[in-house]
Coordinates of N, CA and C and ligand atoms in Angstrom, one line a residue:
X2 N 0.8 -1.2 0.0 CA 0.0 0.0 0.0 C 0.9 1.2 0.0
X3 N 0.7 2.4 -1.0 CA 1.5 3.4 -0.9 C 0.3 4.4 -0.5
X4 N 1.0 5.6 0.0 CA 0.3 7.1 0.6 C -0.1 7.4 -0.8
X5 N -0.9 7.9 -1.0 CA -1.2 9.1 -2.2 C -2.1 10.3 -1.8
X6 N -1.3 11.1 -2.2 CA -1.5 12.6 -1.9 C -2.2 13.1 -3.0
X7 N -3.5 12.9 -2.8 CA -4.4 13.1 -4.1 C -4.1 14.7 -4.5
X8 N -4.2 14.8 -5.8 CA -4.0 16.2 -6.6 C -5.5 16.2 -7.3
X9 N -5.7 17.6 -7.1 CA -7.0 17.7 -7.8 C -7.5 19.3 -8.7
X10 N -8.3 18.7 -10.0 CA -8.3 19.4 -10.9 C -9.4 19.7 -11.5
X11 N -9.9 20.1 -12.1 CA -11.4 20.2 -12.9 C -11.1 19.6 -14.3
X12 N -12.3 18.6 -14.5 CA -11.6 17.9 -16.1 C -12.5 18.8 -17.0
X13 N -11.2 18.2 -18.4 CA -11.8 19.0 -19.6 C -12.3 17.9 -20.7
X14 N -12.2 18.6 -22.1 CA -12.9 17.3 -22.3 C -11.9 16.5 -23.1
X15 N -10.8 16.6 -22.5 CA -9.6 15.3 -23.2 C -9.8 13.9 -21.8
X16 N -10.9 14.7 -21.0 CA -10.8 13.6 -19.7 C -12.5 12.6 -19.9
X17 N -13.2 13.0 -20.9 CA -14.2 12.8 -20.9 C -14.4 10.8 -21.1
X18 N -13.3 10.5 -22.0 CA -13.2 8.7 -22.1 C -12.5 8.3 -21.1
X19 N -11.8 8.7 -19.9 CA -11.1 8.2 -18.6 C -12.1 8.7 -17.7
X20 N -13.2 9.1 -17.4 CA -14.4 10.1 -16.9 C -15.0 8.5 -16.7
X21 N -15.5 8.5 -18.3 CA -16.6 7.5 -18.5 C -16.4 6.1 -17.8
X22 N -14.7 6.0 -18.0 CA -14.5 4.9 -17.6 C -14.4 4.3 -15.8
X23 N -13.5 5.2 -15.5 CA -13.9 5.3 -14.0 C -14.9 4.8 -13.3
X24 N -16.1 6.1 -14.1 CA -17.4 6.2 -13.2 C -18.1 5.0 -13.2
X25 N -17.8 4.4 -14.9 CA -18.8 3.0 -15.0 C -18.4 1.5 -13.9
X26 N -16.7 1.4 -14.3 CA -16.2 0.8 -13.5 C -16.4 0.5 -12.0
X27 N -16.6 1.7 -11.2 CA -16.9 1.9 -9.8 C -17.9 1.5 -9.4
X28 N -19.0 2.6 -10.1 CA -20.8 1.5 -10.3 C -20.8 0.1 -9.8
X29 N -20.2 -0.8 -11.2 CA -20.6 -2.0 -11.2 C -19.6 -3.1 -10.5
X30 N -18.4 -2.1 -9.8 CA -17.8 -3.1 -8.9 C -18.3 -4.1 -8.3
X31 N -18.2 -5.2 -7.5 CA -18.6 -5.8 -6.4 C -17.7 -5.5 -5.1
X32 N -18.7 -5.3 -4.1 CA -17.9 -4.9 -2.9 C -18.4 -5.1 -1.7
X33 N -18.0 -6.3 -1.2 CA -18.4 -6.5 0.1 C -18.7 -6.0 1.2
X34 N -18.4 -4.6 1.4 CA -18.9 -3.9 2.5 C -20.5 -4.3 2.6
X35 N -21.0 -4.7 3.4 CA -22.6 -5.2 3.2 C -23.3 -4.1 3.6
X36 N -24.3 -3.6 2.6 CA -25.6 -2.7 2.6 C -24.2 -1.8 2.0
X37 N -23.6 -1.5 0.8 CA -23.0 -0.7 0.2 C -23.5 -0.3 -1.3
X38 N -23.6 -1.7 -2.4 CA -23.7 -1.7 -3.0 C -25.2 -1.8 -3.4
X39 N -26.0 -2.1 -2.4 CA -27.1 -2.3 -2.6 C -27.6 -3.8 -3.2
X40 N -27.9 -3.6 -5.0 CA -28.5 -4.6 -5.4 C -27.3 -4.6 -6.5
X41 N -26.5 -5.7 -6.4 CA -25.0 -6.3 -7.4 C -25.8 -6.3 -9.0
X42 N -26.5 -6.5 -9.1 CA -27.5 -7.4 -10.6 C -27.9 -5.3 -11.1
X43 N -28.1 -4.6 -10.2 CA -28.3 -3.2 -10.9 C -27.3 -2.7 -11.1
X44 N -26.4 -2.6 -10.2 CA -25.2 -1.7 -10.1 C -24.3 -1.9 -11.3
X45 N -24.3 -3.6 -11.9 CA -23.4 -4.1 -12.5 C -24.2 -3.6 -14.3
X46 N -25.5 -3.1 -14.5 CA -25.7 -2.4 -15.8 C -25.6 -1.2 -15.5
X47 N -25.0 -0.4 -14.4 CA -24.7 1.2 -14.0 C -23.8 1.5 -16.1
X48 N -24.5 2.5 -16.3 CA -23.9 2.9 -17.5 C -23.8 4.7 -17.6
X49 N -23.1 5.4 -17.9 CA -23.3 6.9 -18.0 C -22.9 7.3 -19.7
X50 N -23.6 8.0 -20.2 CA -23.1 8.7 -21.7 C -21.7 9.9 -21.8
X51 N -21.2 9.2 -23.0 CA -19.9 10.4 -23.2 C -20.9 11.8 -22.8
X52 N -22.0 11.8 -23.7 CA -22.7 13.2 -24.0 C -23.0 13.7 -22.6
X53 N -23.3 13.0 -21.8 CA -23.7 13.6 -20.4 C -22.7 14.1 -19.4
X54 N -21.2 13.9 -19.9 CA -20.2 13.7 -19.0 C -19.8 15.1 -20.2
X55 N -20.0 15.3 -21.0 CA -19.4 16.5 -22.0 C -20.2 17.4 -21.4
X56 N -21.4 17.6 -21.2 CA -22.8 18.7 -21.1 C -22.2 19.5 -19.5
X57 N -21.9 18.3 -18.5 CA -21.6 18.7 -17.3 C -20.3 19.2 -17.7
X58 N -19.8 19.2 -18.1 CA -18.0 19.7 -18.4 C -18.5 21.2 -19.2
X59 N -19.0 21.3 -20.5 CA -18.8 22.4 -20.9 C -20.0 23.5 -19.8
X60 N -20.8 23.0 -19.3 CA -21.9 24.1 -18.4 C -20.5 24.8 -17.0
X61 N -20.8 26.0 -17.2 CA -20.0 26.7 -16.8 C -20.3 26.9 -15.2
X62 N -21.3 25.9 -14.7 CA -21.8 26.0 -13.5 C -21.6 24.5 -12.9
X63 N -21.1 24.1 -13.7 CA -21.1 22.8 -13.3 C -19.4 21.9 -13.6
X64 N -19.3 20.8 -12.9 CA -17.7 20.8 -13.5 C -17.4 18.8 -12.6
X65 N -16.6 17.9 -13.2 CA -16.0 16.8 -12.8 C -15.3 17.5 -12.2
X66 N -14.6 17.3 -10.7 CA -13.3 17.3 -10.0 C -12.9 15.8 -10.2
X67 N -11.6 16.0 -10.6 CA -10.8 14.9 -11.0 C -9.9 14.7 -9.5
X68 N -9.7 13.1 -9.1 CA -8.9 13.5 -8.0 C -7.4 12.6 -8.3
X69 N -6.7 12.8 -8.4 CA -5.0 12.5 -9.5 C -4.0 11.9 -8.7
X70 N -3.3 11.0 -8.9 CA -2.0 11.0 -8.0 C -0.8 11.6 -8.6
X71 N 0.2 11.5 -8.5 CA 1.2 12.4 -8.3 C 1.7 12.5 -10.5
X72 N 1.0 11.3 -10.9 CA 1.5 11.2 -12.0 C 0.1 11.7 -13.4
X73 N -0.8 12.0 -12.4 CA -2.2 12.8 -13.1 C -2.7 11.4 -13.1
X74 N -2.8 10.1 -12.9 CA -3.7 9.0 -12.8 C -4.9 9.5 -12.2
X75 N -6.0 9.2 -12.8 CA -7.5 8.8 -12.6 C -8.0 8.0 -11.2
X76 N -7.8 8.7 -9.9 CA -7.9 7.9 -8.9 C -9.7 7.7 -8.3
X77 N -10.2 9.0 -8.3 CA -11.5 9.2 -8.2 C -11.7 10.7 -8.8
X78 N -13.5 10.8 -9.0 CA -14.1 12.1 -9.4 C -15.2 11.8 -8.6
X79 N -15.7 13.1 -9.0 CA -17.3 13.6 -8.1 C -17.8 14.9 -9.1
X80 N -19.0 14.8 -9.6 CA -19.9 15.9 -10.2 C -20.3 16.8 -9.4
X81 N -20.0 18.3 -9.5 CA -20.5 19.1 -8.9 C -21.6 20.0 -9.8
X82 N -22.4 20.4 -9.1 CA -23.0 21.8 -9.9 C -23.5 22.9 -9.4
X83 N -23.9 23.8 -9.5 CA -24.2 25.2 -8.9 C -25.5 25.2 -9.1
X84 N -26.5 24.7 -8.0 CA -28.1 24.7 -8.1 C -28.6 25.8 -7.7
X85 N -28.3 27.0 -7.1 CA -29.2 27.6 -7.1 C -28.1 28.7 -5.9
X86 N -28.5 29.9 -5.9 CA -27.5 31.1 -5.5 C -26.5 30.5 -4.4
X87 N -27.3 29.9 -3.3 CA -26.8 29.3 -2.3 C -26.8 27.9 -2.2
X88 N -27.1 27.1 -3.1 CA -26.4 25.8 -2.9 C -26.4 25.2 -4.1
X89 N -26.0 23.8 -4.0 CA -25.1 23.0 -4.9 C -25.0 21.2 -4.9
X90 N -25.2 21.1 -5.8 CA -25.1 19.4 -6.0 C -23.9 18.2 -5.9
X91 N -24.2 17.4 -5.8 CA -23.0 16.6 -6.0 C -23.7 15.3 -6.6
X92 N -22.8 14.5 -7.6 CA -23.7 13.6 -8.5 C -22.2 12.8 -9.0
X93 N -22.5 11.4 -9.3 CA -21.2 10.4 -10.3 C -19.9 10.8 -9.5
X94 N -20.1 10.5 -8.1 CA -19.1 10.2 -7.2 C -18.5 9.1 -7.4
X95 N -17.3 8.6 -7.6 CA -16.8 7.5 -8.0 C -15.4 7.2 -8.0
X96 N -15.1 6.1 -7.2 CA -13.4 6.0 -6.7 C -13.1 4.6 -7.3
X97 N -12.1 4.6 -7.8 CA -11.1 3.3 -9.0 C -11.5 2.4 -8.0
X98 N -12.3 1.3 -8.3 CA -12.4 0.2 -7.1 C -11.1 -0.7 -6.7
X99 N -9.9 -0.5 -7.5 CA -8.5 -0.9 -6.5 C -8.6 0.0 -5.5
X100 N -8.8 1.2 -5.2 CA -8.3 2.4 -4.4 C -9.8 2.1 -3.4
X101 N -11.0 1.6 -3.3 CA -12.2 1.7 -2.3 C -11.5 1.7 -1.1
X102 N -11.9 1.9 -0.1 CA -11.9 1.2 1.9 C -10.3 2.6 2.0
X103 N -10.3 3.1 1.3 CA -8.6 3.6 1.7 C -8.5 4.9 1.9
X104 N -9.6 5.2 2.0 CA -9.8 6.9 2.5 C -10.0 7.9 1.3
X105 N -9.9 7.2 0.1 CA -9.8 8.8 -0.6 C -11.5 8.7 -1.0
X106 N -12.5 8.3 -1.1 CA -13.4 8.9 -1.0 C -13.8 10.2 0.3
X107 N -13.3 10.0 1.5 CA -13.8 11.0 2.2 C -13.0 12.2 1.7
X108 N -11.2 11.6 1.0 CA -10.7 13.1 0.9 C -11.8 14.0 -0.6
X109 N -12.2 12.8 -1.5 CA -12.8 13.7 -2.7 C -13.9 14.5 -2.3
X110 N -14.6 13.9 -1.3 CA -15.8 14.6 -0.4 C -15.8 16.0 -0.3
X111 N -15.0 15.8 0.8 CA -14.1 16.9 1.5 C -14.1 18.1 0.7
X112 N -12.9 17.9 -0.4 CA -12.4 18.7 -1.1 C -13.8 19.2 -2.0
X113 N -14.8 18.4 -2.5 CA -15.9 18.7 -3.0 C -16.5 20.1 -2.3
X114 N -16.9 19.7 -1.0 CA -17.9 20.2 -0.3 C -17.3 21.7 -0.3
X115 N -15.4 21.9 0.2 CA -14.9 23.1 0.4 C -14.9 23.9 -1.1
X116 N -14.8 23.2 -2.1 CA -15.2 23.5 -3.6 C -16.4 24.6 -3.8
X117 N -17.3 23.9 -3.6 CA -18.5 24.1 -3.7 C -18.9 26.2 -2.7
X118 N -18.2 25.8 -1.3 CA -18.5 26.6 -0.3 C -17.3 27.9 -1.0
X119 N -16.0 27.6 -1.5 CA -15.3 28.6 -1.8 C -15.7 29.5 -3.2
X120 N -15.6 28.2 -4.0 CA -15.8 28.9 -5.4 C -17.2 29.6 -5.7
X121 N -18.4 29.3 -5.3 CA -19.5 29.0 -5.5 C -20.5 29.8 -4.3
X122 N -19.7 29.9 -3.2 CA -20.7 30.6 -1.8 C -21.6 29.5 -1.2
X123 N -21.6 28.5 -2.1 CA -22.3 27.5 -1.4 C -22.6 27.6 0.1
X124 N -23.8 27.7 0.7 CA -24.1 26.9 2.2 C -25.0 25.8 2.1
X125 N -25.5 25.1 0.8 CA -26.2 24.2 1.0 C -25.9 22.9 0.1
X126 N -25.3 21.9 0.7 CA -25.0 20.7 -0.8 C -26.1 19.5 -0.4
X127 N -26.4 19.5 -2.1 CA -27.2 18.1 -2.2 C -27.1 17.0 -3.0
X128 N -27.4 16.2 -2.7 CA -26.8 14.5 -2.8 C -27.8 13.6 -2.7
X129 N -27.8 12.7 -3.8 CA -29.0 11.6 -3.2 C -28.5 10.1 -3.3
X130 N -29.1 8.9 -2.7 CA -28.2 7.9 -2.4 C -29.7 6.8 -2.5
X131 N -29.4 5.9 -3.0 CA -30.5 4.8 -3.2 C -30.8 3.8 -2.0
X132 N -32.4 4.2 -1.4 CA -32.3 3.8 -0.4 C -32.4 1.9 0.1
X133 N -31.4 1.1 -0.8 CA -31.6 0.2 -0.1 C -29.8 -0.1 0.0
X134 N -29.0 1.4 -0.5 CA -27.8 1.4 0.1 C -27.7 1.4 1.9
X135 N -27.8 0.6 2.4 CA -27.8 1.3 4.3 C -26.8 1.9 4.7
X136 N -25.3 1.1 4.4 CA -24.3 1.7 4.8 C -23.4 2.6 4.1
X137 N -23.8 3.1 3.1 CA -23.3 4.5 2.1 C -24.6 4.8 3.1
X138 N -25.6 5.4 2.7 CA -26.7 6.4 3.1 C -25.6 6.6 5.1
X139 N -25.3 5.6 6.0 CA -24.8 5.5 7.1 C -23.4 6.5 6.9
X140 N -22.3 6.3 5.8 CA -21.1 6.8 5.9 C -21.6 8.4 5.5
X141 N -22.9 8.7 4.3 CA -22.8 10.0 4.1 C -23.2 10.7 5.5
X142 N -24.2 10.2 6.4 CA -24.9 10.7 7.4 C -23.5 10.9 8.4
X143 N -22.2 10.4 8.6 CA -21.2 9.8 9.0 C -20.4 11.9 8.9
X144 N -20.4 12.0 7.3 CA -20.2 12.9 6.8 C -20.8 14.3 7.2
X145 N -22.0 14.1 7.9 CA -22.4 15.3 8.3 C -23.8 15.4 7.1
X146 N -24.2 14.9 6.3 CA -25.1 14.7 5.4 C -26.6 14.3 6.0
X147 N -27.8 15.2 6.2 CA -28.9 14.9 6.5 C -29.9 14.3 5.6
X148 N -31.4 13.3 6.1 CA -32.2 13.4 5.6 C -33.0 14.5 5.3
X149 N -33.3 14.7 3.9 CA -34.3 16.2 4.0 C -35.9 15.7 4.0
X150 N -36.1 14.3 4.0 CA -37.6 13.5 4.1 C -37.8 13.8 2.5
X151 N -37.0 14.1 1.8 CA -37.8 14.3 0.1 C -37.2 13.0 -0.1
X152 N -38.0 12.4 -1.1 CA -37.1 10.7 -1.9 C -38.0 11.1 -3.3
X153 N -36.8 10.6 -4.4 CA -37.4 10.8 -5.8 C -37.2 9.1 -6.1
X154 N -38.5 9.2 -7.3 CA -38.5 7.8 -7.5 C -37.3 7.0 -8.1
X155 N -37.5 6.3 -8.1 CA -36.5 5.1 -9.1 C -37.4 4.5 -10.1
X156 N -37.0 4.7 -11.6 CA -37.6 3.9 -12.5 C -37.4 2.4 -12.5
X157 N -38.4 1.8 -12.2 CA -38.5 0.8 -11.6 C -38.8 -0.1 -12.9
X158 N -39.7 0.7 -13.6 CA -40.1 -0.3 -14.7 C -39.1 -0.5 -15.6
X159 N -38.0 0.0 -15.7 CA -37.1 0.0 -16.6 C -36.0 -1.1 -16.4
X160 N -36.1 -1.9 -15.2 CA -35.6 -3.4 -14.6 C -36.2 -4.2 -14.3
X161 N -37.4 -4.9 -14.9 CA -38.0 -5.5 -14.4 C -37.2 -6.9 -14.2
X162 N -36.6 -7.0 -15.0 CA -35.7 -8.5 -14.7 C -35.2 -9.0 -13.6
X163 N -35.8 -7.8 -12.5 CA -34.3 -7.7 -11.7 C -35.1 -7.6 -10.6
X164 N -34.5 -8.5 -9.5 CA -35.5 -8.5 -8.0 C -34.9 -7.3 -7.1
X165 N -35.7 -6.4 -7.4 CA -35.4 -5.4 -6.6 C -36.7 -4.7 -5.3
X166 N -36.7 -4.2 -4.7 CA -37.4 -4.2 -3.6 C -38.1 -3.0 -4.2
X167 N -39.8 -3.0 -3.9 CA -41.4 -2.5 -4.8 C -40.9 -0.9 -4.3
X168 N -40.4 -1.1 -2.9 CA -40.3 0.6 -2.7 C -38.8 1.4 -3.0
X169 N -38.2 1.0 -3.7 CA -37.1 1.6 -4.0 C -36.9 2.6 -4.6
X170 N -36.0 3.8 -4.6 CA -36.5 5.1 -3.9 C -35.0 5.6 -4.0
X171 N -34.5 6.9 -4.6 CA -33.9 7.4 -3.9 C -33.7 8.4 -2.5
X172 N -33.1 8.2 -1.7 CA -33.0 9.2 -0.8 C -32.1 10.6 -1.1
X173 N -32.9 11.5 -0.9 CA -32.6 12.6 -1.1 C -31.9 13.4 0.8
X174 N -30.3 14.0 0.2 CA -29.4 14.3 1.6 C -28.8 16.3 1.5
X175 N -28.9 16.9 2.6 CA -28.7 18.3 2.3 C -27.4 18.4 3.4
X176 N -26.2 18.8 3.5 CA -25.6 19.3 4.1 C -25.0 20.7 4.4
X177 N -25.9 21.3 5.1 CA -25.3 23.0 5.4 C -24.6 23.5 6.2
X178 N -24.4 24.3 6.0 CA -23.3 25.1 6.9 C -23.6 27.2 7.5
X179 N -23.8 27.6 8.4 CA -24.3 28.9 8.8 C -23.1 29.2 8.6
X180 N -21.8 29.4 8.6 CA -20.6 30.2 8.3 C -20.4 30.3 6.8
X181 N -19.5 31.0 6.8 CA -18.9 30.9 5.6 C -17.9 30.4 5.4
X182 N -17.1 29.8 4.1 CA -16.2 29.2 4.3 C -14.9 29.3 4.4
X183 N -14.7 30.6 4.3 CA -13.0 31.6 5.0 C -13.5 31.5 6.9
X184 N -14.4 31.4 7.0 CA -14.7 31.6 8.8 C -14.3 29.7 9.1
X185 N -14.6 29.5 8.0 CA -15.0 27.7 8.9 C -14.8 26.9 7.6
X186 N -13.2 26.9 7.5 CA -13.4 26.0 6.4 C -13.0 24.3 6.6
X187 N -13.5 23.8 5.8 CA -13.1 21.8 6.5 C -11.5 21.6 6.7
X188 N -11.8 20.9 7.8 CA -10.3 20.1 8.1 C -9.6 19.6 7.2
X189 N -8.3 19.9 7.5 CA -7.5 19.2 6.4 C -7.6 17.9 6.5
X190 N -8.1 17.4 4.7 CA -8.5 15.7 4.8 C -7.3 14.9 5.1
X191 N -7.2 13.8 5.2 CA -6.6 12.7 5.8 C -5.2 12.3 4.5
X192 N -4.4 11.9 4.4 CA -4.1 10.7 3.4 C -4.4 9.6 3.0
X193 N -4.9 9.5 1.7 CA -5.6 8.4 1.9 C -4.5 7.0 1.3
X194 N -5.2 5.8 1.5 CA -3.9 5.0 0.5 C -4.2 3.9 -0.2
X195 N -3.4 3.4 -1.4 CA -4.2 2.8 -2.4 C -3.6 1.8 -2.8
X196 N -4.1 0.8 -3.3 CA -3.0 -0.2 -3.1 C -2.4 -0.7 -4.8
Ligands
COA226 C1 -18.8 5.6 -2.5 C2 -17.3 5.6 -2.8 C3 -17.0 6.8 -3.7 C4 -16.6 5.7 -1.5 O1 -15.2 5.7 -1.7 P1 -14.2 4.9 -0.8 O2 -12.8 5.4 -1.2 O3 -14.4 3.5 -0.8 O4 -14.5 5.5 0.6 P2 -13.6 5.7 1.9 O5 -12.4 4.8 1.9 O6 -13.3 7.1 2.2 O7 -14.7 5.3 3.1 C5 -14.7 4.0 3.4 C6 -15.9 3.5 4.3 O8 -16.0 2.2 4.0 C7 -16.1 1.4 5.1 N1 -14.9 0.5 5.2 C8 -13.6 0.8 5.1 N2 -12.8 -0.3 5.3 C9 -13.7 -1.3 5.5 C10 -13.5 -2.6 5.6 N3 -12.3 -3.2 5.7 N4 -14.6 -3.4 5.8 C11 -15.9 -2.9 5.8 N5 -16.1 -1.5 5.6 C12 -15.0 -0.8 5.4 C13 -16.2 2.3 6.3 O9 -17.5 2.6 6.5 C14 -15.5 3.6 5.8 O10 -16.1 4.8 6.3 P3 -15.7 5.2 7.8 O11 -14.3 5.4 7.9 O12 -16.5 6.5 8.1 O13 -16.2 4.1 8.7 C15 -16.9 4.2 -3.5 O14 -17.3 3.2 -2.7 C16 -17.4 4.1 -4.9 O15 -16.8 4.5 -5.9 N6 -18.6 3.4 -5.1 C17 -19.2 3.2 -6.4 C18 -19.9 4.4 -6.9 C19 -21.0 4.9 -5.9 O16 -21.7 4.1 -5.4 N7 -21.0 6.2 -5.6 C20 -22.0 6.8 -4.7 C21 -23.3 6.9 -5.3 S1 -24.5 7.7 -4.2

């Protein structure tokens, strides 16, 4: 296992086919942490479009943070966007599944959230998580990430092949902050390491 001191950047669109790949890859991992992945048989058709990974890139409110090691390798990204004066999204979170359990998802978090709060004025980020993940929905709540009681559906009809549970649902998560983020900015994240 070596340290990596993740480096991080906003991608353009020469990153859009290492983007795609990543994100799809991570999706359809298999990963033992139990109540993580949810349902293995969904996650494993997880697909995202070049076009949708280009649209978030060129919108000028919206942006991939790439998270790099020392050599610009593809270690993790996370979707940000600028929803609305005061707050902001996060969406296609996703860490190289050699690199899972090793910390750098909390550092891409992290760096997200202060992202969001510096560039942007952000005091409110939103995130949603599929509620039959228990222990992601557990690590975001972990994070400081609340329920806001909203849940948007899951197209359900569009899997029918697939035994998934009648009420499945995303959960919808808000994490705010009353300071600003020169008054109160996040702790410096951890090291994370990768093997
Ligand atoms: C979600 C994701 C980005 C998290 O990245 P990560 O790098 O694995 O996360 P971290 O290493 O920072 O956090 C690990 C968590 O896993 C758990 N964990 C770590 N080591 C573990 C182990 N040996 N056994 C069981 N659980 C373990 C812990 O809950 C830990 O959090 P904690 O320190 O607060 O307890 C990653 O799992 C991923 O890419 N998943 C696929 C895409 C996805 O589902 N994205 C989110 C959509 S909402």
């Amino acid at each position: 296992m070596a340290n990596t001191n993740l480096r991080f950047r906003a991608a353009t669109q020469d990153d859009i086919s290492v983007l795609k790949q990543l994100i799809e890859s991570a999706f359809r991992a298999e990963d033992s942490r139990e109540g993580w992945v949810g349902n293995s048989q969904l996650a494993a058709q997880f697909s995202i479009e070049a076009k949708n990974i280009k649209s978030i890139i060129d919108n000028p409110e919206s942006l991939f943070l790439m998270a790099g090691d020392a050599n610009d390798t593809l270690l993790g990204t996370i979707g940000a966007s600028k929803s609305s004066p005061n707050g902001a999204r996060l969406f296609m979170f996703a860490v190289d599944p050699q690199c899972h359990r090793s910390g750098i998802g909390k550092q891409i978090l992290t760096y997200a959230e202060d992202y969001c709060r510096r560039e942007w004025g952000s005091k409110v980020l939103g995130l949603n998580a599929l509620s039959n993940r228990e222990n992601l929905i557990s690590w975001y709540m972990r994070r400081g990430f609340q329920k806001t009681g909203v849940t948007t559906p899951f197209p359900l009809e569009e899997f029918k092949d697939l035994d998934l549970p009648d009420d499945l649902h995303f959960v919808e998560f808000e994490k705010a902050w009353t300071s600003s983020y020169d008054d109160n900015p996040a702790t410096q994240p951890t090291t994370g390491a990768c093997a």
